Amino acid sequence: MGFRIHFTAADLARTRIAPSPQPLLETSIAVRVLQETTDSVAFGAWRQQVRARLHPTARMILDLVPPRGWSPNFFHPSCSPLPAG
């Protein structure tokens, strides 16, 4: 099921962008997508390439980040809000 979100000009004016990327969060999202089996049209080829090239020591992260459910908090620094301004 897809969702469509409509933003007003006021909504966009209040939108904030993180001051920098959050590599651990991006990594945890990618690991979840890598482990999923759905949406093979969009991610199937990418998953095959990554799985074939993933170094054995890098596979440990698959144990830390399950395809669904909770993962360690240090991957999600969203607990600290963006600075006001």
CSV table of C-alpha atoms in Angstrom, one decimal:
chain,number,residue,atom,x,y,z
A,1,MET,CA,0.0,0.0,0.0
A,2,GLY,CA,1.4,3.4,-1.0
A,3,PHE,CA,0.9,6.6,0.8
A,4,ARG,CA,0.7,10.1,-0.7
A,5,ILE,CA,1.6,13.0,1.6
A,6,HIS,CA,0.7,16.5,0.6
A,7,PHE,CA,2.7,19.4,1.9
A,8,THR,CA,1.5,23.0,2.0
A,9,ALA,CA,3.9,25.9,1.6
A,10,ALA,CA,3.8,26.4,5.4
A,11,ASP,CA,4.8,22.8,5.9
A,12,LEU,CA,7.7,23.1,3.6
A,13,ALA,CA,8.8,26.4,5.3
A,14,ARG,CA,9.0,24.5,8.6
A,15,THR,CA,10.9,21.5,7.1
A,16,ARG,CA,14.4,21.1,8.4
A,17,ILE,CA,17.3,19.2,7.0
A,18,ALA,CA,19.9,17.4,9.2
A,19,PRO,CA,23.2,19.4,9.2
A,20,SER,CA,25.1,16.3,8.3
A,21,PRO,CA,24.5,12.7,7.2
A,22,GLN,CA,23.9,10.0,9.9
A,23,PRO,CA,26.1,7.2,8.6
A,24,LEU,CA,25.0,4.6,11.2
A,25,LEU,CA,21.4,5.3,10.6
A,26,GLU,CA,21.9,5.0,6.8
A,27,THR,CA,23.8,1.8,7.4
A,28,SER,CA,21.1,0.2,9.5
A,29,ILE,CA,18.5,1.1,6.9
A,30,ALA,CA,20.6,-0.4,4.1
A,31,VAL,CA,21.1,-3.6,6.2
A,32,ARG,CA,17.4,-3.9,6.7
A,33,VAL,CA,16.7,-3.5,3.0
A,34,LEU,CA,19.5,-6.0,2.2
A,35,GLN,CA,17.8,-8.6,4.4
A,36,GLU,CA,14.3,-8.0,3.1
A,37,THR,CA,12.8,-10.3,0.4
A,38,THR,CA,10.1,-7.9,-0.8
A,39,ASP,CA,10.3,-5.3,-3.5
A,40,SER,CA,12.7,-7.3,-5.7
A,41,VAL,CA,12.0,-5.1,-8.7
A,42,ALA,CA,13.6,-2.1,-7.0
A,43,PHE,CA,16.3,-3.8,-4.9
A,44,GLY,CA,16.8,-7.3,-6.3
A,45,ALA,CA,19.9,-6.5,-8.4
A,46,TRP,CA,21.4,-4.3,-5.7
A,47,ARG,CA,20.9,-7.1,-3.1
A,48,GLN,CA,22.6,-9.7,-5.3
A,49,GLN,CA,25.6,-7.4,-5.9
A,50,VAL,CA,26.0,-6.5,-2.3
A,51,ARG,CA,25.6,-10.0,-1.0
A,52,ALA,CA,28.2,-11.3,-3.4
A,53,ARG,CA,30.7,-8.6,-2.4
A,54,LEU,CA,30.0,-8.5,1.4
A,55,HIS,CA,33.2,-9.4,3.3
A,56,PRO,CA,32.7,-12.2,5.9
A,57,THR,CA,33.6,-9.9,8.8
A,58,ALA,CA,31.0,-7.3,7.6
A,59,ARG,CA,28.3,-9.9,7.9
A,60,MET,CA,28.3,-9.5,11.7
A,61,ILE,CA,26.2,-6.4,11.3
A,62,LEU,CA,23.4,-8.7,10.0
A,63,ASP,CA,23.2,-10.1,13.5
A,64,LEU,CA,22.9,-6.6,15.0
A,65,VAL,CA,20.2,-5.3,12.7
A,66,PRO,CA,17.4,-7.7,12.1
A,67,PRO,CA,15.1,-7.2,9.0
A,68,ARG,CA,12.3,-6.2,11.3
A,69,GLY,CA,11.9,-5.1,14.9
A,70,TRP,CA,14.3,-3.4,17.3
A,71,SER,CA,17.9,-2.7,16.7
A,72,PRO,CA,20.6,-1.1,18.9
A,73,ASN,CA,20.0,2.5,19.8
A,74,PHE,CA,23.4,3.7,18.7
A,75,PHE,CA,22.3,3.2,15.1
A,76,HIS,CA,19.5,5.7,15.6
A,77,PRO,CA,20.8,9.0,16.9
A,78,SER,CA,17.4,10.5,16.4
A,79,CYS,CA,17.0,10.8,20.1
A,80,SER,CA,19.0,14.0,19.9
A,81,PRO,CA,16.8,16.7,18.2
A,82,LEU,CA,18.1,19.0,15.6
A,83,PRO,CA,19.2,22.4,16.8
A,84,ALA,CA,16.5,25.1,16.7
A,85,GLY,CA,17.1,27.9,14.3
